[in-house]
PDB file of C-alpha atoms in Angstrom:
ATOM      1  CA  MET A  18      77.550 135.430  94.000  1.00  0.00           C
ATOM      2  CA  TRP A  19      78.728 132.044  94.859  1.00  0.00           C
ATOM      3  CA  PRO A  20      78.203 131.989  98.285  1.00  0.00           C
ATOM      4  CA  ILE A  21      74.421 132.572  98.032  1.00  0.00           C
ATOM      5  CA  VAL A  22      74.077 129.921  95.602  1.00  0.00           C
ATOM      6  CA  ILE A  23      75.825 127.366  97.748  1.00  0.00           C
ATOM      7  CA  ILE A  24      73.762 128.127 100.918  1.00  0.00           C
ATOM      8  CA  TRP A  25      70.492 127.892  98.829  1.00  0.00           C
ATOM      9  CA  ASN A  26      71.400 124.312  97.895  1.00  0.00           C
ATOM     10  CA  TRP A  27      72.193 123.407 101.270  1.00  0.00           C
ATOM     11  CA  LEU A  28      69.138 124.801 102.911  1.00  0.00           C
ATOM     12  CA  CYS A  29      66.745 123.575 100.142  1.00  0.00           C
ATOM     13  CA  PRO A  30      68.388 120.188  99.743  1.00  0.00           C
ATOM     14  CA  LEU A  31      67.273 118.050  96.381  1.00  0.00           C
ATOM     15  CA  HIS A  32      65.169 115.595  98.327  1.00  0.00           C
ATOM     16  CA  GLU A  33      66.584 112.951  96.028  1.00  0.00           C
ATOM     17  CA  GLY A  34      68.763 110.710  98.332  1.00  0.00           C
ATOM     18  CA  ARG A  35      72.146 109.647  96.642  1.00  0.00           C
ATOM     19  CA  GLN A  36      72.711 106.046  97.511  1.00  0.00           C
ATOM     20  CA  PHE A  37      76.302 105.722  96.276  1.00  0.00           C
ATOM     21  CA  THR A  38      79.348 106.542  97.752  1.00  0.00           C
ATOM     22  CA  VAL A  39      83.083 107.930  96.408  1.00  0.00           C
ATOM     23  CA  SER A  40      86.021 107.087  98.290  1.00  0.00           C
ATOM     24  CA  LEU A  41      89.702 108.205  97.818  1.00  0.00           C
ATOM     25  CA  ALA A  42      92.836 106.721  98.747  1.00  0.00           C
ATOM     26  CA  LEU A  43      96.317 108.188  99.006  1.00  0.00           C
ATOM     27  CA  PRO A  44      99.619 107.405 101.193  1.00  0.00           C
ATOM     28  CA  GLY A  45     100.476 109.458 104.059  1.00  0.00           C
ATOM     29  CA  SER A  46     103.880 109.705 102.785  1.00  0.00           C
ATOM     30  CA  ILE A  47     103.158 112.510 100.871  1.00  0.00           C
ATOM     31  CA  LEU A  48     103.567 114.699 104.021  1.00  0.00           C
ATOM     32  CA  ASP A  49     107.325 113.948 103.789  1.00  0.00           C
ATOM     33  CA  ASN A  50     107.663 116.092 100.930  1.00  0.00           C
ATOM     34  CA  ALA A  51     106.826 119.185 103.179  1.00  0.00           C
ATOM     35  CA  GLN A  52     109.702 120.586 104.859  1.00  0.00           C
ATOM     36  CA  SER A  53     108.107 122.017 107.937  1.00  0.00           C
ATOM     37  CA  PRO A  54     105.172 121.092 110.353  1.00  0.00           C
ATOM     38  CA  GLU A  55     103.596 124.296 109.053  1.00  0.00           C
ATOM     39  CA  LEU A  56     103.961 122.986 105.378  1.00  0.00           C
ATOM     40  CA  ARG A  57     102.686 119.686 106.293  1.00  0.00           C
ATOM     41  CA  THR A  58      99.640 121.133 107.904  1.00  0.00           C
ATOM     42  CA  TYR A  59      98.943 123.295 105.009  1.00  0.00           C
ATOM     43  CA  LEU A  60      99.273 120.288 102.566  1.00  0.00           C
ATOM     44  CA  ALA A  61      96.685 118.185 104.528  1.00  0.00           C
ATOM     45  CA  GLY A  62      94.421 121.031 104.663  1.00  0.00           C
ATOM     46  CA  GLN A  63      94.792 121.308 100.825  1.00  0.00           C
ATOM     47  CA  ILE A  64      93.831 117.555 100.528  1.00  0.00           C
ATOM     48  CA  ALA A  65      90.498 118.346 102.989  1.00  0.00           C
ATOM     49  CA  ARG A  66      89.530 121.163 100.877  1.00  0.00           C
ATOM     50  CA  ALA A  67      89.615 118.734  97.986  1.00  0.00           C
ATOM     51  CA  LEU A  68      87.842 116.111  99.687  1.00  0.00           C
ATOM     52  CA  ALA A  69      84.997 118.523 100.627  1.00  0.00           C
ATOM     53  CA  VAL A  70      84.686 120.228  97.093  1.00  0.00           C
ATOM     54  CA  PHE A  71      84.184 117.060  95.402  1.00  0.00           C
ATOM     55  CA  SER A  72      81.856 115.405  98.035  1.00  0.00           C
ATOM     56  CA  ILE A  73      84.179 112.550  98.971  1.00  0.00           C
ATOM     57  CA  ASP A  74      82.700 110.109 101.466  1.00  0.00           C
ATOM     58  CA  GLU A  75      85.450 108.160 102.616  1.00  0.00           C
ATOM     59  CA  VAL A  76      89.337 108.760 102.369  1.00  0.00           C
ATOM     60  CA  VAL A  77      91.738 106.062 103.060  1.00  0.00           C
ATOM     61  CA  ILE A  78      95.365 106.696 104.181  1.00  0.00           C
ATOM     62  CA  PHE A  79      97.485 103.837 103.618  1.00  0.00           C
ATOM     63  CA  ASP A  80     101.170 102.978 104.760  1.00  0.00           C
ATOM     64  CA  GLU A  81     103.648 102.432 101.807  1.00  0.00           C
ATOM     65  CA  SER A  82     106.610 102.437 104.072  1.00  0.00           C
ATOM     66  CA  GLY A  83     106.756  98.639 103.817  1.00  0.00           C
ATOM     67  CA  LYS A  84     107.220  98.270 107.773  1.00  0.00           C
ATOM     68  CA  SER A  85     105.234  96.413 110.037  1.00  0.00           C
ATOM     69  CA  GLN A  86     103.433  98.467 112.751  1.00  0.00           C
ATOM     70  CA  SER A  87     105.766  97.398 115.294  1.00  0.00           C
ATOM     71  CA  GLU A  88     108.638  98.578 113.117  1.00  0.00           C
ATOM     72  CA  THR A  89     106.972 101.632 112.643  1.00  0.00           C
ATOM     73  CA  ASN A  90     106.418 102.432 116.196  1.00  0.00           C
ATOM     74  CA  SER A  91     109.870 101.425 117.352  1.00  0.00           C
ATOM     75  CA  GLY A  92     111.601 103.888 114.756  1.00  0.00           C
ATOM     76  CA  LEU A  93     109.125 106.618 115.188  1.00  0.00           C
ATOM     77  CA  LYS A  94     107.317 108.655 117.690  1.00  0.00           C
ATOM     78  CA  ARG A  95     103.531 107.997 117.033  1.00  0.00           C
ATOM     79  CA  ASN A  96     102.826 111.616 116.495  1.00  0.00           C
ATOM     80  CA  SER A  97     105.456 111.791 114.046  1.00  0.00           C
ATOM     81  CA  ASP A  98     103.944 108.853 111.817  1.00  0.00           C
ATOM     82  CA  PRO A  99     102.758 110.993 108.445  1.00  0.00           C
ATOM     83  CA  ASN A 100      99.885 108.652 108.265  1.00  0.00           C
ATOM     84  CA  ILE A 101      98.650 109.500 111.565  1.00  0.00           C
ATOM     85  CA  LEU A 102      99.102 113.120 111.189  1.00  0.00           C
ATOM     86  CA  LEU A 103      97.419 113.290 108.035  1.00  0.00           C
ATOM     87  CA  ALA A 104      94.560 111.288 109.486  1.00  0.00           C
ATOM     88  CA  ARG A 105      94.323 113.509 112.471  1.00  0.00           C
ATOM     89  CA  ILE A 106      94.539 116.672 110.573  1.00  0.00           C
ATOM     90  CA  LEU A 107      91.744 115.583 108.140  1.00  0.00           C
ATOM     91  CA  GLN A 108      89.565 114.441 111.093  1.00  0.00           C
ATOM     92  CA  TYR A 109      89.854 117.604 112.950  1.00  0.00           C
ATOM     93  CA  LEU A 110      88.597 119.676 109.777  1.00  0.00           C
ATOM     94  CA  GLU A 111      85.968 117.472 109.091  1.00  0.00           C
ATOM     95  CA  CYS A 112      84.360 117.943 112.573  1.00  0.00           C
ATOM     96  CA  PRO A 113      81.916 121.007 112.967  1.00  0.00           C
ATOM     97  CA  GLN A 114      83.902 123.788 114.726  1.00  0.00           C
ATOM     98  CA  TYR A 115      81.432 123.824 117.709  1.00  0.00           C
ATOM     99  CA  LEU A 116      82.316 119.747 118.214  1.00  0.00           C
ATOM    100  CA  ARG A 117      86.156 120.001 118.249  1.00  0.00           C
ATOM    101  CA  LYS A 118      86.823 120.642 121.584  1.00  0.00           C
ATOM    102  CA  ASN A 119      85.083 117.511 122.651  1.00  0.00           C
ATOM    103  CA  PHE A 120      86.670 115.205 120.516  1.00  0.00           C
ATOM    104  CA  PHE A 121      90.163 116.680 119.853  1.00  0.00           C
ATOM    105  CA  PRO A 122      92.196 117.537 122.838  1.00  0.00           C
ATOM    106  CA  LYS A 123      95.466 119.827 122.543  1.00  0.00           C
ATOM    107  CA  HIS A 124      97.846 117.909 120.410  1.00  0.00           C
ATOM    108  CA  SER A 125     101.157 118.896 118.672  1.00  0.00           C
ATOM    109  CA  ASP A 126      99.901 117.337 115.146  1.00  0.00           C
ATOM    110  CA  LEU A 127      97.029 120.174 115.490  1.00  0.00           C
ATOM    111  CA  GLN A 128      99.299 123.016 116.423  1.00  0.00           C
ATOM    112  CA  TYR A 129      98.909 124.926 113.113  1.00  0.00           C
ATOM    113  CA  ALA A 130      95.501 123.606 112.168  1.00  0.00           C
ATOM    114  CA  GLY A 131      93.622 126.718 113.311  1.00  0.00           C
ATOM    115  CA  LEU A 132      95.195 128.716 110.330  1.00  0.00           C
ATOM    116  CA  LEU A 133      93.800 126.199 107.918  1.00  0.00           C
ATOM    117  CA  ASN A 134      91.060 127.097 105.496  1.00  0.00           C
ATOM    118  CA  PRO A 135      87.674 125.856 106.725  1.00  0.00           C
ATOM    119  CA  LEU A 136      85.498 123.275 104.778  1.00  0.00           C
ATOM    120  CA  ASP A 137      82.270 125.201 104.586  1.00  0.00           C
ATOM    121  CA  THR A 138      80.429 121.966 104.250  1.00  0.00           C
ATOM    122  CA  PRO A 139      76.886 121.590 104.731  1.00  0.00           C
ATOM    123  CA  HIS A 140      76.947 119.750 108.213  1.00  0.00           C
ATOM    124  CA  HIS A 141      79.538 122.787 109.242  1.00  0.00           C
ATOM    125  CA  MET A 142      76.461 125.416 110.002  1.00  0.00           C
ATOM    126  CA  LYS A 143      76.010 128.415 111.962  1.00  0.00           C
ATOM    127  CA  VAL A 144      74.078 128.314 115.335  1.00  0.00           C
ATOM    128  CA  ASP A 145      70.778 129.975 113.947  1.00  0.00           C
ATOM    129  CA  ASP A 146      70.656 127.823 110.838  1.00  0.00           C
ATOM    130  CA  ASN A 147      67.153 125.925 110.126  1.00  0.00           C
ATOM    131  CA  VAL A 148      68.255 122.637 108.882  1.00  0.00           C
ATOM    132  CA  PRO A 149      66.845 118.947 108.697  1.00  0.00           C
ATOM    133  CA  TYR A 150      70.055 117.469 110.053  1.00  0.00           C
ATOM    134  CA  ARG A 151      72.714 118.441 112.806  1.00  0.00           C
ATOM    135  CA  GLU A 152      75.753 116.902 114.137  1.00  0.00           C
ATOM    136  CA  GLY A 153      76.096 116.635 117.959  1.00  0.00           C
ATOM    137  CA  VAL A 154      77.603 115.405 121.032  1.00  0.00           C
ATOM    138  CA  VAL A 155      75.818 113.621 123.878  1.00  0.00           C
ATOM    139  CA  VAL A 156      76.174 115.704 126.844  1.00  0.00           C
ATOM    140  CA  ASP A 157      76.462 114.365 130.617  1.00  0.00           C
ATOM    141  CA  ARG A 158      73.082 115.880 131.685  1.00  0.00           C
ATOM    142  CA  PRO A 159      70.809 113.705 133.709  1.00  0.00           C
ATOM    143  CA  VAL A 160      67.233 112.866 132.402  1.00  0.00           C
ATOM    144  CA  LYS A 161      64.255 110.762 133.366  1.00  0.00           C
ATOM    145  CA  LYS A 162      64.982 106.819 132.588  1.00  0.00           C
ATOM    146  CA  GLY A 163      63.750 106.333 128.996  1.00  0.00           C
ATOM    147  CA  SER A 164      63.436 109.959 128.089  1.00  0.00           C
ATOM    148  CA  GLY A 165      66.326 109.837 125.769  1.00  0.00           C
ATOM    149  CA  SER A 166      69.386 112.019 126.110  1.00  0.00           C
ATOM    150  CA  PHE A 167      70.387 115.555 125.396  1.00  0.00           C
ATOM    151  CA  VAL A 168      72.665 116.672 122.844  1.00  0.00           C
ATOM    152  CA  ASN A 169      74.648 119.775 121.805  1.00  0.00           C
ATOM    153  CA  VAL A 170      74.182 120.357 118.233  1.00  0.00           C
ATOM    154  CA  GLY A 171      75.617 123.792 118.188  1.00  0.00           C
ATOM    155  CA  MET A 172      72.463 125.757 118.739  1.00  0.00           C
ATOM    156  CA  ARG A 173      71.494 127.928 121.701  1.00  0.00           C
ATOM    157  CA  LYS A 174      69.351 125.132 123.122  1.00  0.00           C
ATOM    158  CA  GLU A 175      70.164 121.731 123.515  1.00  0.00           C
ATOM    159  CA  VAL A 176      68.174 119.057 121.544  1.00  0.00           C
ATOM    160  CA  ARG A 177      66.667 115.794 123.251  1.00  0.00           C
ATOM    161  CA  ILE A 178      66.913 112.771 121.264  1.00  0.00           C
ATOM    162  CA  ASP A 179      65.001 109.569 121.351  1.00  0.00           C
ATOM    163  CA  LYS A 180      67.753 107.068 122.614  1.00  0.00           C
ATOM    164  CA  THR A 181      69.490 107.018 125.528  1.00  0.00           C
ATOM    165  CA  LEU A 182      73.311 107.287 124.852  1.00  0.00           C
ATOM    166  CA  LYS A 183      76.518 107.358 126.650  1.00  0.00           C
ATOM    167  CA  PRO A 184      77.874 111.222 127.158  1.00  0.00           C
ATOM    168  CA  GLY A 185      80.703 111.895 124.749  1.00  0.00           C
ATOM    169  CA  VAL A 186      79.131 110.126 121.757  1.00  0.00           C
ATOM    170  CA  ARG A 187      79.063 111.970 118.353  1.00  0.00           C
ATOM    171  CA  VAL A 188      75.486 111.503 116.833  1.00  0.00           C
ATOM    172  CA  THR A 189      73.537 112.482 113.537  1.00  0.00           C
ATOM    173  CA  VAL A 190      70.444 114.045 114.461  1.00  0.00           C
ATOM    174  CA  LYS A 191      67.280 114.544 112.493  1.00  0.00           C
ATOM    175  CA  MET A 192      65.626 117.761 113.782  1.00  0.00           C
ATOM    176  CA  GLY A 193      62.175 118.121 114.732  1.00  0.00           C
ATOM    177  CA  ASP A 194      60.459 121.540 114.979  1.00  0.00           C
ATOM    178  CA  ILE A 195      62.452 124.461 116.358  1.00  0.00           C
ATOM    179  CA  SER A 196      59.862 127.203 115.913  1.00  0.00           C
ATOM    180  CA  ASN A 197      58.615 127.084 119.336  1.00  0.00           C
ATOM    181  CA  PRO A 198      60.697 130.095 120.848  1.00  0.00           C
ATOM    182  CA  GLY A 199      59.303 129.188 124.527  1.00  0.00           C
ATOM    183  CA  ALA A 200      60.686 125.689 124.530  1.00  0.00           C
ATOM    184  CA  LYS A 201      63.238 124.679 127.024  1.00  0.00           C
ATOM    185  CA  PHE A 202      64.885 122.610 124.323  1.00  0.00           C
ATOM    186  CA  HIS A 203      64.412 121.312 120.779  1.00  0.00           C
ATOM    187  CA  HIS A 204      63.454 117.622 119.637  1.00  0.00           C
ATOM    188  CA  GLY A 205      65.091 115.334 117.666  1.00  0.00           C
ATOM    189  CA  THR A 206      65.834 111.726 116.003  1.00  0.00           C
ATOM    190  CA  VAL A 207      69.166 109.695 116.280  1.00  0.00           C
ATOM    191  CA  VAL A 208      69.531 108.587 112.372  1.00  0.00           C
ATOM    192  CA  SER A 209      72.794 106.927 110.696  1.00  0.00           C
ATOM    193  CA  PRO A 210      75.479 109.480 109.596  1.00  0.00           C
ATOM    194  CA  SER A 211      74.653 108.486 106.350  1.00  0.00           C
ATOM    195  CA  ALA A 212      70.867 109.469 106.490  1.00  0.00           C
ATOM    196  CA  PRO A 213      71.701 113.185 105.234  1.00  0.00           C
ATOM    197  CA  ARG A 214      73.517 111.650 102.084  1.00  0.00           C
ATOM    198  CA  THR A 215      70.469 108.802 101.425  1.00  0.00           C
ATOM    199  CA  GLU A 216      67.634 110.309 102.399  1.00  0.00           C
ATOM    200  CA  GLN A 217      68.010 113.881 100.937  1.00  0.00           C
ATOM    201  CA  GLY A 218      71.319 113.952  98.933  1.00  0.00           C
ATOM    202  CA  LEU A 219      73.157 116.255 101.135  1.00  0.00           C
ATOM    203  CA  TYR A 220      77.009 116.072 101.398  1.00  0.00           C
ATOM    204  CA  TRP A 221      77.793 115.219 105.021  1.00  0.00           C
ATOM    205  CA  GLY A 222      81.504 115.138 105.431  1.00  0.00           C
ATOM    206  CA  TYR A 223      84.019 112.194 104.871  1.00  0.00           C
ATOM    207  CA  ASN A 224      85.329 109.190 106.843  1.00  0.00           C
ATOM    208  CA  VAL A 225      88.708 108.762 107.654  1.00  0.00           C
ATOM    209  CA  ARG A 226      90.187 105.079 107.581  1.00  0.00           C
ATOM    210  CA  LEU A 227      93.691 104.171 108.112  1.00  0.00           C
ATOM    211  CA  ALA A 228      94.945 101.080 105.888  1.00  0.00           C
ATOM    212  CA  PRO A 229      98.054  99.622 107.385  1.00  0.00           C
ATOM    213  CA  CYS A 230      99.355  98.685 103.795  1.00  0.00           C
ATOM    214  CA  PHE A 231      98.407  99.095 100.127  1.00  0.00           C
ATOM    215  CA  GLY A 232      96.419  95.984  99.943  1.00  0.00           C
ATOM    216  CA  ALA A 233      94.447  96.669 103.098  1.00  0.00           C
ATOM    217  CA  VAL A 234      93.044  99.565 100.872  1.00  0.00           C
ATOM    218  CA  PHE A 235      90.680  97.033  99.119  1.00  0.00           C
ATOM    219  CA  THR A 236      90.543  94.285 101.570  1.00  0.00           C
ATOM    220  CA  GLN A 237      89.412  96.263 104.712  1.00  0.00           C
ATOM    221  CA  SER A 238      86.610  98.338 103.118  1.00  0.00           C
ATOM    222  CA  PRO A 239      83.810  99.282 105.543  1.00  0.00           C
ATOM    223  CA  TYR A 240      81.157  98.266 103.000  1.00  0.00           C
ATOM    224  CA  LYS A 241      79.680  94.872 103.061  1.00  0.00           C
ATOM    225  CA  ASP A 242      80.373  93.883  99.509  1.00  0.00           C
ATOM    226  CA  GLY A 243      83.647  96.004  99.193  1.00  0.00           C
ATOM    227  CA  TYR A 244      84.287  98.227  96.314  1.00  0.00           C
ATOM    228  CA  ASP A 245      82.619  97.415  93.266  1.00  0.00           C
ATOM    229  CA  VAL A 246      84.479  99.700  90.886  1.00  0.00           C
ATOM    230  CA  THR A 247      88.254 100.726  91.567  1.00  0.00           C
ATOM    231  CA  ILE A 248      90.296 103.290  89.606  1.00  0.00           C
ATOM    232  CA  GLY A 249      93.971 103.840  89.879  1.00  0.00           C
ATOM    233  CA  THR A 250      95.388 106.929  88.439  1.00  0.00           C
ATOM    234  CA  SER A 251      98.711 107.301  86.661  1.00  0.00           C
ATOM    235  CA  GLU A 252     100.479 109.071  83.662  1.00  0.00           C
ATOM    236  CA  ARG A 253     100.988 105.382  82.368  1.00  0.00           C
ATOM    237  CA  GLY A 254      97.291 105.021  82.239  1.00  0.00           C
ATOM    238  CA  THR A 255      94.687 104.866  79.365  1.00  0.00           C
ATOM    239  CA  LEU A 256      93.229 108.368  78.500  1.00  0.00           C
ATOM    240  CA  VAL A 257      90.484 109.245  80.844  1.00  0.00           C
ATOM    241  CA  ASP A 258      88.524 110.624  78.032  1.00  0.00           C
ATOM    242  CA  GLU A 259      87.955 107.042  77.025  1.00  0.00           C
ATOM    243  CA  LEU A 260      86.704 106.024  80.462  1.00  0.00           C
ATOM    244  CA  THR A 261      82.952 104.820  80.863  1.00  0.00           C
ATOM    245  CA  LEU A 262      81.808 103.284  84.260  1.00  0.00           C
ATOM    246  CA  PRO A 263      78.960 100.975  85.002  1.00  0.00           C
ATOM    247  CA  ASN A 264      76.431 101.950  87.540  1.00  0.00           C
ATOM    248  CA  PHE A 265      78.033 101.582  90.981  1.00  0.00           C
ATOM    249  CA  ARG A 266      77.321 101.417  94.589  1.00  0.00           C
ATOM    250  CA  HIS A 267      80.889 102.095  96.120  1.00  0.00           C
ATOM    251  CA  LEU A 268      83.590 103.589  93.992  1.00  0.00           C
ATOM    252  CA  LEU A 269      87.516 103.819  94.991  1.00  0.00           C
ATOM    253  CA  VAL A 270      89.854 106.019  93.447  1.00  0.00           C
ATOM    254  CA  VAL A 271      93.465 105.626  94.395  1.00  0.00           C
ATOM    255  CA  PHE A 272      96.509 107.790  94.058  1.00  0.00           C
ATOM    256  CA  GLY A 273      99.948 107.127  94.542  1.00  0.00           C
ATOM    257  CA  GLY A 274     102.786 109.108  96.291  1.00  0.00           C
ATOM    258  CA  LEU A 275     106.029 110.830  95.144  1.00  0.00           C
ATOM    259  CA  LYS A 276     106.896 107.538  93.013  1.00  0.00           C
ATOM    260  CA  GLY A 277     103.519 106.724  91.853  1.00  0.00           C
ATOM    261  CA  LEU A 278     101.205 103.754  92.634  1.00  0.00           C
ATOM    262  CA  GLU A 279     104.239 101.521  91.344  1.00  0.00           C
ATOM    263  CA  ALA A 280     106.253 102.289  94.348  1.00  0.00           C
ATOM    264  CA  SER A 281     102.877 101.749  96.638  1.00  0.00           C
ATOM    265  CA  LEU A 282     102.262  98.203  94.998  1.00  0.00           C
ATOM    266  CA  GLU A 283     106.217  96.995  95.704  1.00  0.00           C
ATOM    267  CA  SER A 284     105.770  98.108  99.105  1.00  0.00           C
ATOM    268  CA  ASP A 285     103.298  95.530  99.910  1.00  0.00           C
ATOM    269  CA  GLU A 286     104.898  92.062 100.093  1.00  0.00           C
ATOM    270  CA  LYS A 287     101.468  90.214 100.191  1.00  0.00           C
ATOM    271  CA  LEU A 288     100.586  91.380  96.819  1.00  0.00           C
ATOM    272  CA  THR A 289     102.046  89.484  93.875  1.00  0.00           C
ATOM    273  CA  ALA A 290     101.174  91.761  91.091  1.00  0.00           C
ATOM    274  CA  ASN A 291     104.035  93.665  89.624  1.00  0.00           C
ATOM    275  CA  ASP A 292     101.889  95.831  87.441  1.00  0.00           C
ATOM    276  CA  PRO A 293      99.419  98.324  89.342  1.00  0.00           C
ATOM    277  CA  SER A 294      96.982  98.151  86.343  1.00  0.00           C
ATOM    278  CA  LEU A 295      96.436  94.875  87.118  1.00  0.00           C
ATOM    279  CA  VAL A 296      95.002  95.765  90.549  1.00  0.00           C
ATOM    280  CA  PHE A 297      92.366  97.947  89.157  1.00  0.00           C
ATOM    281  CA  ASP A 298      89.045  97.839  87.350  1.00  0.00           C
ATOM    282  CA  HIS A 299      90.436 100.910  85.458  1.00  0.00           C
ATOM    283  CA  TYR A 300      93.796 102.667  85.281  1.00  0.00           C
ATOM    284  CA  VAL A 301      93.546 106.098  83.727  1.00  0.00           C
ATOM    285  CA  ASN A 302      95.755 109.093  82.972  1.00  0.00           C
ATOM    286  CA  THR A 303      93.499 112.223  83.812  1.00  0.00           C
ATOM    287  CA  CYS A 304      96.149 114.615  82.923  1.00  0.00           C
ATOM    288  CA  PRO A 305      97.480 113.673  79.228  1.00  0.00           C
ATOM    289  CA  GLY A 306      99.909 116.002  77.858  1.00  0.00           C
ATOM    290  CA  GLN A 307     100.917 117.400  81.160  1.00  0.00           C
ATOM    291  CA  GLY A 308     103.644 120.144  80.980  1.00  0.00           C
ATOM    292  CA  SER A 309     105.297 119.449  84.191  1.00  0.00           C
ATOM    293  CA  GLY A 310     107.516 116.437  84.779  1.00  0.00           C
ATOM    294  CA  THR A 311     105.604 115.749  87.969  1.00  0.00           C
ATOM    295  CA  ILE A 312     101.864 116.226  89.319  1.00  0.00           C
ATOM    296  CA  ARG A 313     101.726 116.424  93.017  1.00  0.00           C
ATOM    297  CA  THR A 314      99.202 114.502  94.630  1.00  0.00           C
ATOM    298  CA  GLU A 315      97.179 117.273  96.263  1.00  0.00           C
ATOM    299  CA  GLU A 316      97.309 118.479  92.507  1.00  0.00           C
ATOM    300  CA  ALA A 317      96.485 115.171  91.178  1.00  0.00           C
ATOM    301  CA  ILE A 318      93.303 115.039  93.419  1.00  0.00           C
ATOM    302  CA  LEU A 319      91.806 118.520  91.697  1.00  0.00           C
ATOM    303  CA  VAL A 320      92.601 117.619  88.348  1.00  0.00           C
ATOM    304  CA  SER A 321      91.520 113.852  88.510  1.00  0.00           C
ATOM    305  CA  MET A 322      88.163 114.393  90.256  1.00  0.00           C
ATOM    306  CA  SER A 323      87.448 117.217  88.041  1.00  0.00           C
ATOM    307  CA  ALA A 324      87.899 114.822  84.949  1.00  0.00           C
ATOM    308  CA  LEU A 325      85.970 111.968  86.641  1.00  0.00           C
ATOM    309  CA  ARG A 326      83.081 114.091  87.902  1.00  0.00           C
ATOM    310  CA  PRO A 327      81.036 113.963  84.467  1.00  0.00           C
ATOM    311  CA  VAL A 328      82.113 110.181  84.128  1.00  0.00           C
ATOM    312  CA  ILE A 329      80.529 109.604  87.467  1.00  0.00           C
ATOM    313  CA  ALA A 330      77.466 111.684  87.086  1.00  0.00           C
ATOM    314  CA  LYS A 331      76.748 109.910  83.992  1.00  0.00           C
ATOM    315  CA  ALA A 332      77.060 106.183  85.427  1.00  0.00           C
ATOM    316  CA  THR A 333      75.073 107.252  88.643  1.00  0.00           C
ATOM    317  CA  HIS A 334      72.619 109.580  87.013  1.00  0.00           C
ATOM    318  CA  TRP A 335      73.577 112.063  89.705  1.00  0.00           C
ATOM    319  CA  GLU A 336      73.771 115.056  87.463  1.00  0.00           C
ATOM    320  CA  SER A 337      73.742 117.563  90.518  1.00  0.00           C
ATOM    321  CA  MET A 338      76.958 116.112  91.957  1.00  0.00           C
ATOM    322  CA  SER A 339      79.401 118.721  92.939  1.00  0.00           C
ATOM    323  CA  SER A 340      77.491 121.309  90.718  1.00  0.00           C
ATOM    324  CA  PHE A 341      75.160 124.106  91.632  1.00  0.00           C
ATOM    325  CA  LYS A 342      72.450 125.704  89.786  1.00  0.00           C
ATOM    326  CA  GLU A 343      72.270 129.477  89.345  1.00  0.00           C
TER     327      GLU A 343
END
């Protein structure tokens, strides 16, 4: 019965916009723990699935190697950089299937991506789904001056939008009436990629950002005033059961790599703090009493976001976050 419930929530949105965002940061070096290209790809796919399940709006992949970009490029081929590899696979999986050929040419990093589980998110829709928004790509089709552009949104007919845009650009389209079977094309309006979230509370995928160092996770935020609440995860943190959050606009949750956030902090020479708990507003242990000596990052995301979900919902009064009504 789960698939039926999920589709009902997608096609009948809450009509209550979600104004807050949740970002997640982790080092690309976690891929170094996988011994083959197939396993590295599968690990990236696990991360992507976790991002989608918990409606993460932004994922930040930071470099904890401690090397400058020039040193990294001189010592490694660009396509072997784990940060870029992880970013590319995450971007590929986030992109709706009908748009991938437009934005992802053949690349060795994506050799095994076709074997990964789909994200099955609201913006990954079927050709005949009647939904309020769609992702599309502007096509190279002549139109009269001032008549907008045509967009492929994965339907049987193209959509003519209200703006003239350069071909090849990815856009979010607010759909008009598509009930006329005799129409040569549909009509739509270009909106911000955040509009499905802010207007109707729909989860609309995640953005991928590369950070050259640990500190850049915080200083290069795409939001005007940065992140107003930051959470670091560690077995040395305080119990998550004791955590309460203020109402926030932009939340950031950070995960360490194989050696934890201590190693991530140490890798950034520009940061003077020697204790990662000093870098965050909250430093929490989301899995107290763990039976294993280590929790892998892909496991930590699932455990931590499960523990944080009710805390986030309470702080934002968004009780429907990552939940489905029967």
